[in-house]
Structures are given as C-alpha cells and as structure tokens.
PDB file of C-alpha atoms in Angstrom:
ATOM      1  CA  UNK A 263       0.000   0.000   0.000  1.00 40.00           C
ATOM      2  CA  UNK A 264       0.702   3.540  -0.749  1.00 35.00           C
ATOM      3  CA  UNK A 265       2.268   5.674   2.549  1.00 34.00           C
ATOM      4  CA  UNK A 266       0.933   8.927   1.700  1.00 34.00           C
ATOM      5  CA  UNK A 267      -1.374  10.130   3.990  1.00 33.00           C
ATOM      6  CA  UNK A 268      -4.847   9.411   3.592  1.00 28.00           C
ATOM      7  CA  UNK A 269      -7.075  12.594   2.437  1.00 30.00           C
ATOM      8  CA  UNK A 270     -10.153  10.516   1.177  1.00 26.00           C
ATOM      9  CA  UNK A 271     -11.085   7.939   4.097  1.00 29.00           C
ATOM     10  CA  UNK A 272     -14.210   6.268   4.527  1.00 30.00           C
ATOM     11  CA  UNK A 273     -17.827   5.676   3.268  1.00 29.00           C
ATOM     12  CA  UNK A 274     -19.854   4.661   6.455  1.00 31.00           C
ATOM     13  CA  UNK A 275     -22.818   2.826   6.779  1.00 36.00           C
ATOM     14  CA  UNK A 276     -25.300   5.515   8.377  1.00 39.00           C
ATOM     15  CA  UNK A 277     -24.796   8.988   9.849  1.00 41.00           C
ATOM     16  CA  UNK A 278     -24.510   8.341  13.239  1.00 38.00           C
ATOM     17  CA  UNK A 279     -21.464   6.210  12.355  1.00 39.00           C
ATOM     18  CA  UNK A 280     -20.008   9.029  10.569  1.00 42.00           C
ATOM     19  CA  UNK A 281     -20.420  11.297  13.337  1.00 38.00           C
ATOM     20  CA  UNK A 282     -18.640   9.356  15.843  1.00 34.00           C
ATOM     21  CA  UNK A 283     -15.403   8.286  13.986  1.00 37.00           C
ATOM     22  CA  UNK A 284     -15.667  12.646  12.913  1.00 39.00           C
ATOM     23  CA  UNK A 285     -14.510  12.573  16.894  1.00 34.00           C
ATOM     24  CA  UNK A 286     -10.980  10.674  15.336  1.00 32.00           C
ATOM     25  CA  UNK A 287     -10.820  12.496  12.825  1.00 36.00           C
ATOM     26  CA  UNK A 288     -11.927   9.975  10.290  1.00 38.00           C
ATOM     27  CA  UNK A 289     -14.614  11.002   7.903  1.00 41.00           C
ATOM     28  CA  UNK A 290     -16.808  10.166   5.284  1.00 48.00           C
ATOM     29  CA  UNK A 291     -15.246  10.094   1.593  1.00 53.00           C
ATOM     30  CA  UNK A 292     -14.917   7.819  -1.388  1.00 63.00           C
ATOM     31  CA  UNK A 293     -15.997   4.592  -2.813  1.00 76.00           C
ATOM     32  CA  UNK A 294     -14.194   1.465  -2.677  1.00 85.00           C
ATOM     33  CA  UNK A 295     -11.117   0.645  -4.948  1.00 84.00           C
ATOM     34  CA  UNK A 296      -9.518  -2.800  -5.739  1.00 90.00           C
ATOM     35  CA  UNK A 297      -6.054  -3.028  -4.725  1.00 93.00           C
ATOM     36  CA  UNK A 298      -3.049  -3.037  -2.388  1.00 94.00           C
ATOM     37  CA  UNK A 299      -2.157  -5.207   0.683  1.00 96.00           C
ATOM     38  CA  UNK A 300      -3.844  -5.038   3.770  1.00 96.00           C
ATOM     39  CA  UNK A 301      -1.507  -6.005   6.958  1.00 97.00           C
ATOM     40  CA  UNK A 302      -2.937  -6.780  10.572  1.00 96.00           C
ATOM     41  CA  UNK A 303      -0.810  -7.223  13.543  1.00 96.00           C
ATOM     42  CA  UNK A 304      -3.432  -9.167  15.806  1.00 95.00           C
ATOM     43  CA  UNK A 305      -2.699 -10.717  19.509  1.00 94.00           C
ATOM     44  CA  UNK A 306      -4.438 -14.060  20.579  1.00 94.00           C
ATOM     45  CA  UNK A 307      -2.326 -16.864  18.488  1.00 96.00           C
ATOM     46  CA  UNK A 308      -0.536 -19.446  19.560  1.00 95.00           C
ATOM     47  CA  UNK A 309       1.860 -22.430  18.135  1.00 95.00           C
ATOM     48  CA  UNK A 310      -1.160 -24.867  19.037  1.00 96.00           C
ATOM     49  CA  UNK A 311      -3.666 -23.014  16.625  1.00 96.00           C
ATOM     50  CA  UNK A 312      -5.081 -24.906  13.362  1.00 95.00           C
ATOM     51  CA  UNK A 313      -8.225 -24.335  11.450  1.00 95.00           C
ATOM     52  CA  UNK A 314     -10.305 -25.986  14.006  1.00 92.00           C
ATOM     53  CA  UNK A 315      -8.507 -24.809  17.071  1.00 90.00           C
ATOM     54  CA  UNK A 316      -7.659 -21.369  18.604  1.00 91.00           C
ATOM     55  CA  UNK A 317      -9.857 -18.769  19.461  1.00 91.00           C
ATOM     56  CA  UNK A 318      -7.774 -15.696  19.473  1.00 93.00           C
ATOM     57  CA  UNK A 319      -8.572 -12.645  17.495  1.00 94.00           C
ATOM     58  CA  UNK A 320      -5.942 -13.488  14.956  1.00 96.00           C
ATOM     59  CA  UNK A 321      -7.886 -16.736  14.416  1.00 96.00           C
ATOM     60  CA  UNK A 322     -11.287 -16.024  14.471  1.00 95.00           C
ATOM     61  CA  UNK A 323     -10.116 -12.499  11.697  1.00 95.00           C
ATOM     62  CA  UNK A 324      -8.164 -15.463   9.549  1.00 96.00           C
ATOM     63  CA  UNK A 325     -11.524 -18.245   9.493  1.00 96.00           C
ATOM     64  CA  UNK A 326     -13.904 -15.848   9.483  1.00 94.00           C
ATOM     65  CA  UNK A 327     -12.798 -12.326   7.931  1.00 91.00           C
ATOM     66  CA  UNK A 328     -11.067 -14.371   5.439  1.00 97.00           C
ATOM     67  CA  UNK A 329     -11.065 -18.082   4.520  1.00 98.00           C
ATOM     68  CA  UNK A 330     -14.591 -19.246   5.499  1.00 98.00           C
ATOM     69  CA  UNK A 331     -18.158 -17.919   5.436  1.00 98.00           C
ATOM     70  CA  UNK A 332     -21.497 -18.798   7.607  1.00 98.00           C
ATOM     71  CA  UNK A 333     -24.812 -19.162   6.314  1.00 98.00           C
ATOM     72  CA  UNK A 334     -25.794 -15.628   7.204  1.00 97.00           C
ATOM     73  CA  UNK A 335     -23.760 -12.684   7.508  1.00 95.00           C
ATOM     74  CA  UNK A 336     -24.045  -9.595  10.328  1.00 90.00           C
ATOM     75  CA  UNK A 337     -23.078  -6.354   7.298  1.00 87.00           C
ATOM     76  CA  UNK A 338     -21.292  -3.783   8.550  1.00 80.00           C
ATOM     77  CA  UNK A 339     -24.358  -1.898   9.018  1.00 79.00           C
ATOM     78  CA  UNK A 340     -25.231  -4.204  11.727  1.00 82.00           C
ATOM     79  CA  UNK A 341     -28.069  -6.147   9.888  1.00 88.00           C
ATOM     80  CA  UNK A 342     -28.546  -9.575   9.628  1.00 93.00           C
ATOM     81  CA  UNK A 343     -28.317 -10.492   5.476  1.00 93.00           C
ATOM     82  CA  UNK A 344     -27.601 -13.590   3.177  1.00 96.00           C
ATOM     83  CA  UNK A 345     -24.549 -15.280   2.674  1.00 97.00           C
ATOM     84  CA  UNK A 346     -24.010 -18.996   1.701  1.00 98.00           C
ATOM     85  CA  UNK A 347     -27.833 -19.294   2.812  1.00 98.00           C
ATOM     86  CA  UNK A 348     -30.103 -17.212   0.412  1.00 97.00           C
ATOM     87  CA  UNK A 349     -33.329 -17.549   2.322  1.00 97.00           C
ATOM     88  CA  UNK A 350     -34.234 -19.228   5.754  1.00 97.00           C
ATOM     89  CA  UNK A 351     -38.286 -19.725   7.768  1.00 96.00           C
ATOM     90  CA  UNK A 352     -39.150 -21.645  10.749  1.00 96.00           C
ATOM     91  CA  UNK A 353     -41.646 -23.248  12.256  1.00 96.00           C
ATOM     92  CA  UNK A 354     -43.812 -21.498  14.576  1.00 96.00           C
ATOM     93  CA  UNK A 355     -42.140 -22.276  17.536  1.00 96.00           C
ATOM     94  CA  UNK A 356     -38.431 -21.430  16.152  1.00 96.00           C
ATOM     95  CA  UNK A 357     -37.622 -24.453  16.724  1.00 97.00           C
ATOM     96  CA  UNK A 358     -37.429 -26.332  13.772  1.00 97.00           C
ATOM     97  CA  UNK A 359     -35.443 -24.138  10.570  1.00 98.00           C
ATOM     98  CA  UNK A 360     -35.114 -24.411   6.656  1.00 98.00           C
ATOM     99  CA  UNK A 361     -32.075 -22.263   5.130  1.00 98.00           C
ATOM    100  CA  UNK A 362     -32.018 -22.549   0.922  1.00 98.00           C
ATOM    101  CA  UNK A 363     -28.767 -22.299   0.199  1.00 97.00           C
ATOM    102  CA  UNK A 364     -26.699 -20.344  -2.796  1.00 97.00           C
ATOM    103  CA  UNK A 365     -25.937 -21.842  -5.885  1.00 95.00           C
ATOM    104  CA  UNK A 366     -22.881 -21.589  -7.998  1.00 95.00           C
ATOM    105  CA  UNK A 367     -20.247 -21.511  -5.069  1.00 97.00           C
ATOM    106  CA  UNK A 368     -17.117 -23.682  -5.078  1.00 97.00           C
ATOM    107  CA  UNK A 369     -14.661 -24.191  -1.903  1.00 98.00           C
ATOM    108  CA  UNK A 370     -10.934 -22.478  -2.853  1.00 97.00           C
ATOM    109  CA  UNK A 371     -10.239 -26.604  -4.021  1.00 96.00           C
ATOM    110  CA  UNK A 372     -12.495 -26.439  -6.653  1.00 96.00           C
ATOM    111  CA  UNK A 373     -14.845 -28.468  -5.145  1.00 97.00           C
ATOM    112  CA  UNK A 374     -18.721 -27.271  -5.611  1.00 96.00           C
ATOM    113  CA  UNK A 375     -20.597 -26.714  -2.078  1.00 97.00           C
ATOM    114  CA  UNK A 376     -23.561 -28.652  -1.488  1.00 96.00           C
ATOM    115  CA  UNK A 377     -25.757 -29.274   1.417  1.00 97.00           C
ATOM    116  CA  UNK A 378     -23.597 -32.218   2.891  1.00 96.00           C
ATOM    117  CA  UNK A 379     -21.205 -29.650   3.870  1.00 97.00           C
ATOM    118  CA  UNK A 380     -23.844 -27.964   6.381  1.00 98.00           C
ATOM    119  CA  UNK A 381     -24.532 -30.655   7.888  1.00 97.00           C
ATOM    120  CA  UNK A 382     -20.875 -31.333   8.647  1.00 97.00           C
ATOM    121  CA  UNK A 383     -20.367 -28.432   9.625  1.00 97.00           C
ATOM    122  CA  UNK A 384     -23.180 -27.697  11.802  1.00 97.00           C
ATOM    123  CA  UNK A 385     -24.042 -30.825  13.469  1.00 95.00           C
ATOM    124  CA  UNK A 386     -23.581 -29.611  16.662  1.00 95.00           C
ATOM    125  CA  UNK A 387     -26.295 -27.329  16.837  1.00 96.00           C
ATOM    126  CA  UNK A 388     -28.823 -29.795  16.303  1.00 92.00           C
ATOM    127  CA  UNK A 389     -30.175 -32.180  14.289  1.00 97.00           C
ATOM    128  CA  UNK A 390     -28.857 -31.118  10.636  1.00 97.00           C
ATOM    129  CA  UNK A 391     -30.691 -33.002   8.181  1.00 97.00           C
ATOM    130  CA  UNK A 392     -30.149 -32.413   3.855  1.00 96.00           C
ATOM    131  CA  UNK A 393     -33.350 -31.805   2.196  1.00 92.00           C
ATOM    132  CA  UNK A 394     -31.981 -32.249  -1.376  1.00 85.00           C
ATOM    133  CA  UNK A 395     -28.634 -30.609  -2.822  1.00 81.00           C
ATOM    134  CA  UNK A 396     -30.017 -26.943  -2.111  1.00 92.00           C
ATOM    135  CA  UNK A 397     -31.181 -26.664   1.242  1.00 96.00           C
ATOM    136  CA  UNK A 398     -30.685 -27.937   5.095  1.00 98.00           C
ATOM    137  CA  UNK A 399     -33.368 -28.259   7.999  1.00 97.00           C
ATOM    138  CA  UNK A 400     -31.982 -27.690  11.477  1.00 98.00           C
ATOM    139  CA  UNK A 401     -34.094 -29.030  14.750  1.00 97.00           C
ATOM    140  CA  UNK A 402     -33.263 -27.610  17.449  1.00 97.00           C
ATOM    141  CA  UNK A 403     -33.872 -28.820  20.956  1.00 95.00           C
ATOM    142  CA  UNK A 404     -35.385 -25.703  21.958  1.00 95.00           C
ATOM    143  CA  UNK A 405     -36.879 -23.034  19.838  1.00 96.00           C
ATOM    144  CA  UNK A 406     -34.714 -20.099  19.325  1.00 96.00           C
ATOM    145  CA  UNK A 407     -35.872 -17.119  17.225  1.00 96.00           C
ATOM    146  CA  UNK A 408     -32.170 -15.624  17.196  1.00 96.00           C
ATOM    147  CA  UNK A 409     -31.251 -18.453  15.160  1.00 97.00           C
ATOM    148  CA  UNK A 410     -30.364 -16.995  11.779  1.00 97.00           C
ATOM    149  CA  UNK A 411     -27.480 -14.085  13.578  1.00 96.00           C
ATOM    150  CA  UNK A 412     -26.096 -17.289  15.698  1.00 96.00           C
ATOM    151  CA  UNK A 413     -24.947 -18.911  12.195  1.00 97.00           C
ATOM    152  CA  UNK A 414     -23.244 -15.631  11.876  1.00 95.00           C
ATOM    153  CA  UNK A 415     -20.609 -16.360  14.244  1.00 93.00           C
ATOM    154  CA  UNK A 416     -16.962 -17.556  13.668  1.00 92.00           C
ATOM    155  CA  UNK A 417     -17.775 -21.187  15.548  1.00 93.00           C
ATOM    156  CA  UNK A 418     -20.484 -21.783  12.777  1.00 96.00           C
ATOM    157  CA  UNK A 419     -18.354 -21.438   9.536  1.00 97.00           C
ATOM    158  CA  UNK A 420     -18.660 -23.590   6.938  1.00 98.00           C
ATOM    159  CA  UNK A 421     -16.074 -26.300   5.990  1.00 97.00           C
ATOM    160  CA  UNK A 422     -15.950 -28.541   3.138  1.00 97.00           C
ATOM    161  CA  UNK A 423     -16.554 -32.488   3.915  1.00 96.00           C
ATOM    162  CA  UNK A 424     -14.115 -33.944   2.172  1.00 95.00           C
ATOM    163  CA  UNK A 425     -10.963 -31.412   4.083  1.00 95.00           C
ATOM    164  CA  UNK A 426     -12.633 -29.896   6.922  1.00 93.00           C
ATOM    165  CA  UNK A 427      -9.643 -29.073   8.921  1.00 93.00           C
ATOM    166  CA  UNK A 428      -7.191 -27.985   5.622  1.00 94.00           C
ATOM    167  CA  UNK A 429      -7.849 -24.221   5.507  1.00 96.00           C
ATOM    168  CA  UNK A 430     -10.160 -24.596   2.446  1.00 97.00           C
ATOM    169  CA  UNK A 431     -12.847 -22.384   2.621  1.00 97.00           C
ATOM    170  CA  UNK A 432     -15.608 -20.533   0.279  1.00 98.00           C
ATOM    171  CA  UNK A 433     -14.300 -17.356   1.448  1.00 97.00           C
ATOM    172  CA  UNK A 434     -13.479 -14.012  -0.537  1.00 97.00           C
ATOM    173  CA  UNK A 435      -9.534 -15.226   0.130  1.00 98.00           C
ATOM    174  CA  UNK A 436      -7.739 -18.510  -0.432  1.00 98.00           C
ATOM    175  CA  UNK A 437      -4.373 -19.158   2.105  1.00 98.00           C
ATOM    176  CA  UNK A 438      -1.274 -19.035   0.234  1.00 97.00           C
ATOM    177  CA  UNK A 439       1.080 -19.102   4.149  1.00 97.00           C
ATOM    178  CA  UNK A 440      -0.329 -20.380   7.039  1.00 97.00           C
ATOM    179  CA  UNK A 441       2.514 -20.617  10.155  1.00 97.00           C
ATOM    180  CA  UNK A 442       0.683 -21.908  13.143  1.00 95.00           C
ATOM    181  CA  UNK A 443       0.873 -18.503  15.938  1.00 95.00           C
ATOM    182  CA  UNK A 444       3.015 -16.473  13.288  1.00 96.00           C
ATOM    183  CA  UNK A 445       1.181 -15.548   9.961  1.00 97.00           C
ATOM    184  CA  UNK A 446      -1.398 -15.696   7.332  1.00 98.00           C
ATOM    185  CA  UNK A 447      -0.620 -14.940   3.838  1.00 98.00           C
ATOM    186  CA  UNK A 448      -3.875 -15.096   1.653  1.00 98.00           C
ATOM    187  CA  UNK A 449      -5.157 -13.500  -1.739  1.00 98.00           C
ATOM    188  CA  UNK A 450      -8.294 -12.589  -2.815  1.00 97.00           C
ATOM    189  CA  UNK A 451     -10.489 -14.722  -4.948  1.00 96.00           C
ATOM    190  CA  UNK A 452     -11.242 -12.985  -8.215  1.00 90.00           C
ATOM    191  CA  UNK A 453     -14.016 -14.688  -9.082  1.00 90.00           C
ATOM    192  CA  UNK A 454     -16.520 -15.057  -5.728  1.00 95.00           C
ATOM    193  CA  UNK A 455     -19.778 -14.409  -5.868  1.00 95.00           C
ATOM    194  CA  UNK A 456     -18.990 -11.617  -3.972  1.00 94.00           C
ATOM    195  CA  UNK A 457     -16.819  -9.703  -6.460  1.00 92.00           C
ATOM    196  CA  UNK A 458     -17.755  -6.020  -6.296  1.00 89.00           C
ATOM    197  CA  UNK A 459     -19.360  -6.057  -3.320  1.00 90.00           C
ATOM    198  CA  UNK A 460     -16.488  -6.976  -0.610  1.00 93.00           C
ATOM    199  CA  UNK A 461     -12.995  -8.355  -0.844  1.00 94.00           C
ATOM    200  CA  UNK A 462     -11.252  -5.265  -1.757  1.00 95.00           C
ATOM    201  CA  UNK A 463      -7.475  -5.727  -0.928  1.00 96.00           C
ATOM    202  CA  UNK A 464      -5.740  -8.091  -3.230  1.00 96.00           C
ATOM    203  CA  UNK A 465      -4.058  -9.337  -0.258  1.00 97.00           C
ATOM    204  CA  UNK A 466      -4.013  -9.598   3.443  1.00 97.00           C
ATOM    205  CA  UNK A 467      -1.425 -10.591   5.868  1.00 98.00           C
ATOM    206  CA  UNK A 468      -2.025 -10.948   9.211  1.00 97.00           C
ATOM    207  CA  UNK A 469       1.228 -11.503  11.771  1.00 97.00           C
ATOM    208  CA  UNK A 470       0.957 -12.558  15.428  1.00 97.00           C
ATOM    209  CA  UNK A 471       2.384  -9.872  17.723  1.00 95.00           C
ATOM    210  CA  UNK A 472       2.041 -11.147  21.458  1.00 95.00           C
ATOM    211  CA  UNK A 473       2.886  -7.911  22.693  1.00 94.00           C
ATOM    212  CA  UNK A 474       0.499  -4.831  22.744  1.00 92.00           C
ATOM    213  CA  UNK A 475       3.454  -2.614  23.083  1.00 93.00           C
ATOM    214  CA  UNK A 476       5.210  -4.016  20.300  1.00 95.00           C
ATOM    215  CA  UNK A 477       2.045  -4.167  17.979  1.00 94.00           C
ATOM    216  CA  UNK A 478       2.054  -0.419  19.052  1.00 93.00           C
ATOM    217  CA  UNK A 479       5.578   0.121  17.458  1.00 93.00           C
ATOM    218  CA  UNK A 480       4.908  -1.896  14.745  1.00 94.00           C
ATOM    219  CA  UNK A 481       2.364   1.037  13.850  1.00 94.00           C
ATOM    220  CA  UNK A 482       4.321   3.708  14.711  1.00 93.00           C
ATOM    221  CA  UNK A 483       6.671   2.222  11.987  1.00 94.00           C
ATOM    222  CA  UNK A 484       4.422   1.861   9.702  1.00 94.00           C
ATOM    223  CA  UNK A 485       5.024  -1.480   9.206  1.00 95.00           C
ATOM    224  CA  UNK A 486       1.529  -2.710   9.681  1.00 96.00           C
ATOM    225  CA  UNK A 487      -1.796  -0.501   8.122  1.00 95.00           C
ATOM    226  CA  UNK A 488      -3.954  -1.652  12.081  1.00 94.00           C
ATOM    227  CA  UNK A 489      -3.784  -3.628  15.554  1.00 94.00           C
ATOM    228  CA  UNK A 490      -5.647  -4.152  18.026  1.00 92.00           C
ATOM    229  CA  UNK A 491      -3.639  -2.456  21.049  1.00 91.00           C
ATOM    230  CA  UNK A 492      -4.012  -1.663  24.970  1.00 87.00           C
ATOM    231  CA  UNK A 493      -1.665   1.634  25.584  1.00 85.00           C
ATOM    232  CA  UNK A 494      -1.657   3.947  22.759  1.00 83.00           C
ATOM    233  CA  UNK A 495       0.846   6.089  24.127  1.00 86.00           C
ATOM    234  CA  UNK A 496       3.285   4.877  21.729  1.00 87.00           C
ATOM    235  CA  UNK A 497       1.346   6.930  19.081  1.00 90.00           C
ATOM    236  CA  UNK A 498       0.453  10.146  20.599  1.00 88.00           C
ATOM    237  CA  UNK A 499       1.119  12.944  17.893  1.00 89.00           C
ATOM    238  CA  UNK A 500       0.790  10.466  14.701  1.00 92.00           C
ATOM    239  CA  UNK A 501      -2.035  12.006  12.564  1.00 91.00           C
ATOM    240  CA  UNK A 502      -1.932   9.475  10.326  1.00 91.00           C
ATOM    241  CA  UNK A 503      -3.169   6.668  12.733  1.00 91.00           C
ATOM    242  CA  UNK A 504      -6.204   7.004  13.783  1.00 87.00           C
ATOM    243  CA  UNK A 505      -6.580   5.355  17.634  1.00 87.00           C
ATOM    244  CA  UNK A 506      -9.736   4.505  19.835  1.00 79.00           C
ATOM    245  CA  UNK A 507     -11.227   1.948  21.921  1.00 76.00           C
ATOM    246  CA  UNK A 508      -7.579   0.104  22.866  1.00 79.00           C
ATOM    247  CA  UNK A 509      -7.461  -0.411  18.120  1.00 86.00           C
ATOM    248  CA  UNK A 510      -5.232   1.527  15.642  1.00 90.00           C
ATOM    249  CA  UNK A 511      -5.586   1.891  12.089  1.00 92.00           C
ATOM    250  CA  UNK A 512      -3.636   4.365   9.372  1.00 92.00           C
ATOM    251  CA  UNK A 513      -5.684   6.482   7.880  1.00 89.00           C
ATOM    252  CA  UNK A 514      -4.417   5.406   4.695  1.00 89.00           C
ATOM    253  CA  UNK A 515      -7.326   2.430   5.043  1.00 89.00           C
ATOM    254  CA  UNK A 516     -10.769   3.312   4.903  1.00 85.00           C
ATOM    255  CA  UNK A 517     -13.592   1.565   6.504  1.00 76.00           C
ATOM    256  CA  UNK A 518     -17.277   1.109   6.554  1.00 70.00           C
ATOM    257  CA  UNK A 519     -18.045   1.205  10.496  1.00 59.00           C
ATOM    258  CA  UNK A 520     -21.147   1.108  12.915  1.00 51.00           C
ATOM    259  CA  UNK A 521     -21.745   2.738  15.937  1.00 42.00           C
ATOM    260  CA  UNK A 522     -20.978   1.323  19.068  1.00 47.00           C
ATOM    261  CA  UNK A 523     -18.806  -1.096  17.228  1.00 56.00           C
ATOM    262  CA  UNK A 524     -14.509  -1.327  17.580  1.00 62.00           C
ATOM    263  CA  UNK A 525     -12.410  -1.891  14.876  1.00 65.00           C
ATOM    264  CA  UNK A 526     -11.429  -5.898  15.154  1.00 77.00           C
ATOM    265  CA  UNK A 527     -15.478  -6.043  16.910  1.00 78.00           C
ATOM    266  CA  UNK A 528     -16.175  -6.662  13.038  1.00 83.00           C
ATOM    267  CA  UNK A 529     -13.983  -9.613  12.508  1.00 89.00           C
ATOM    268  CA  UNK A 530     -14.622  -9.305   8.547  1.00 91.00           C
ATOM    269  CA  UNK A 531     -13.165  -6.413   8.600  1.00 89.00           C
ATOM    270  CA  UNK A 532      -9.900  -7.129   6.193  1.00 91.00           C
ATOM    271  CA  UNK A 533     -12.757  -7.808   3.330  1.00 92.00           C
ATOM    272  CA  UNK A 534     -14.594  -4.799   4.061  1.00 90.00           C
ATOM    273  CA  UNK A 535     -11.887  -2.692   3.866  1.00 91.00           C
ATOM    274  CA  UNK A 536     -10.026  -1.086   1.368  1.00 92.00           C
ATOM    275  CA  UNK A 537      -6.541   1.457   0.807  1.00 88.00           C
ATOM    276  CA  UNK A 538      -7.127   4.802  -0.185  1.00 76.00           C
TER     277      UNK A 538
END
C-alpha cells in the first residue's frame, strides 16, 4: 500500500457512524477501490492453533474475515443479510429451521458446495438433516428465534466435507502461508460471488504480535496498516493513525463502520476494507 497520507477515508454505513469516527478524525469520503495489501498485527495466536482450534482474534479475523463464510452474515451496518444461505423460515415455535442455500459456489479446491457440507459443519447445533442438494433443515432442541445471527458467528463457519480441517474455505480469500501462531498470507479470490461487493485488498497478511506494546511500534513504523492495542501512548502525535477503543488503524485504510462497534469487533473487517 501507498504511505501517503490518507485525504479521502471512509464511506460509512449511516450517519450516526459518521459522526462518531468525525470525533478521530476519520470522515466520510470515497468509494471502494480494488487493490493493495492489507496487513494486521493481531494478539491471541498461539503455536497450538489450526483451522479448528484457537480462538484468538488473529484466528477467528483469519476463518472468518477471510477463509470461510457462515450461512448468514451480520453487514457492517449491523443487519442480519444472506450469505451462503439465500433464504431461511421456521416453524412457529423457532424451533425447527429451513435455510435454501446459494448456488454456484465452489470451496478455494475447486470443489462445488452442497448441502452435505452444512450438515458437517453444523451438526452440533442440532439435528442437521439435507433436504436435497439446495437446502438444510436444522431441529433444534429448543426453539430459538435468534437463530439466523447465531450462524453468523466464527464457531459456525462452513467447511468442506471432504478437508474440513485444511484451511479450504468458500471465502473471498484462499491461504497461500499459514505458520501456526506467526502468519497468514492469503489473496483474494477474483471470481466469488462476492466480487464487487467486498474483498477489496488483493491481499491480506495478518502476523501474530504477542505484545500490545510491540504491535504499538509496529504502527508507529508503519510497518503494519492496524492492531488491536491496549496503551496507545506509543502513538500520541501520529495524525496518520487514527486510535480509539484500545485499536489503531492508518488512515491510509478506509472503513465502513457502525456505531458502538470497535475496529477488530467486526472480525470481517480485512474484506470490508479497502486502501485509499
């Protein structure tokens, strides 16, 4: 990415949004363009993670701001919308739920993804029955009309059968470097579904950084465009990097952001962004 400073920085998702990042002295500006490398330095990894294991923010931003995707997605706006599940009802009670589920998407192996894969996926939640190639029913022992967000969350991605615990997801980016605790390298899919409406970086690294004080100076280098931090001492007086709520990002990256939301709160974040 570029290291000028950033004079065009974000399109935000409603006015109240744009009024409180105005307090950092981020503000509302231009589309999004295709491009450029997005680098996170994120705390929470460890040697021990894998695909299946670790729940640190660097893990949860690499399965589910990156490689994987749930049946519905929270936008950046807050609201609940589609996303490998096109339409969902229930049964009165909110107990018992039908998701029809989008066609035309292949996992980053090539491999088309089908309803078997929901049910491996999500057989904890219930009873996860197939109804045909195109859509799942979930029982659930007790009704629950929250449902649809809960699929939302990083524990309810979507894996492929046949390599669930590989790294091979349906997301907007495919790994190219995966070092257990260290880093992600991972490029952007050019031809999701979602092309044009997400994925914007052709790129994204994201490196472990134990230490908050060190992810600090890693910003104040510039060698890394946000982290999530807990003293931002370290950059008092750099007007470039915009700081709140213990998270730092250069203003060279703009963002789509809610109220009442932090920076790594949205962990899809590195596909909602984009360098300006």
């Amino acid at each position: 990415m570029s290291r000028k400073p950033l004079d065009r920085r974000a399109l935000f998702s409603s006015a109240a949004a744009a009024a409180l990042l105005a307090a950092t002295g981020v503000s509302a500006g231009p589309l999004p363009q295709r491009g450029g490398k997005l680098r996170l330095a994120l705390s929470g990894a460890a040697r021990s993670d894998d695909w299946t294991r670790g729940e640190g923010l660097f893990m949860q931003v690499a399965r589910l701001g990156l490689v994987y995707e749930t049946l519905t997605e929270i936008a950046a706006d807050g609201t609940l919308r589609a996303e490998l599940a096109t339409a969902w009802r229930s049964s009165p009670d909110a107990r018992i739920w039908t998701f029809d589920l989008r066609r035309g998407v292949a996992f980053h192996d090539g491999v088309p993804f089908t309803a078997d894969d929901v049910v491996h996926s999500l057989a904890a939640l219930g009873d996860v029955r197939a109804r045909g190639s195109g859509s799942v029913q979930i029982t659930l022992t007790d009704p629950d009309p929250a449902f649809p967000f809960k699929l939302s969350n990083a524990e309810n991605v979507i894996r492929p059968a046949h390599a669930p615990n590989e790294g091979v997801g349906s997301g907007l980016y495919r790994v190219r470097h995966f070092a257990a605790g260290q880093q992600l390298l991972a490029e952007r899919v050019t031809t999701h579904w979602k092309d044009g409406q997400a994925g914007w970086f052709d790129a994204v690294e994201l490196v472990s950084i134990p230490s908050s004080s060190v992810r600090a100076q890693a910003m104040a280098e510039y060698l890394v465009d946000g982290a999530d931090i807990a003293d931002a001492s370290a950059l008092t007086g750099f007007d470039d990097i915009a700081v709140w709520d213990g998270q730092a990002v250069a203003r060279r990256v703009a963002m789509p952001m809610t109220l009442g939301r932090g920076v790594f709160d949205d962990l899809r974040a590195a596909q909602r962004w984009w360098g300006a």
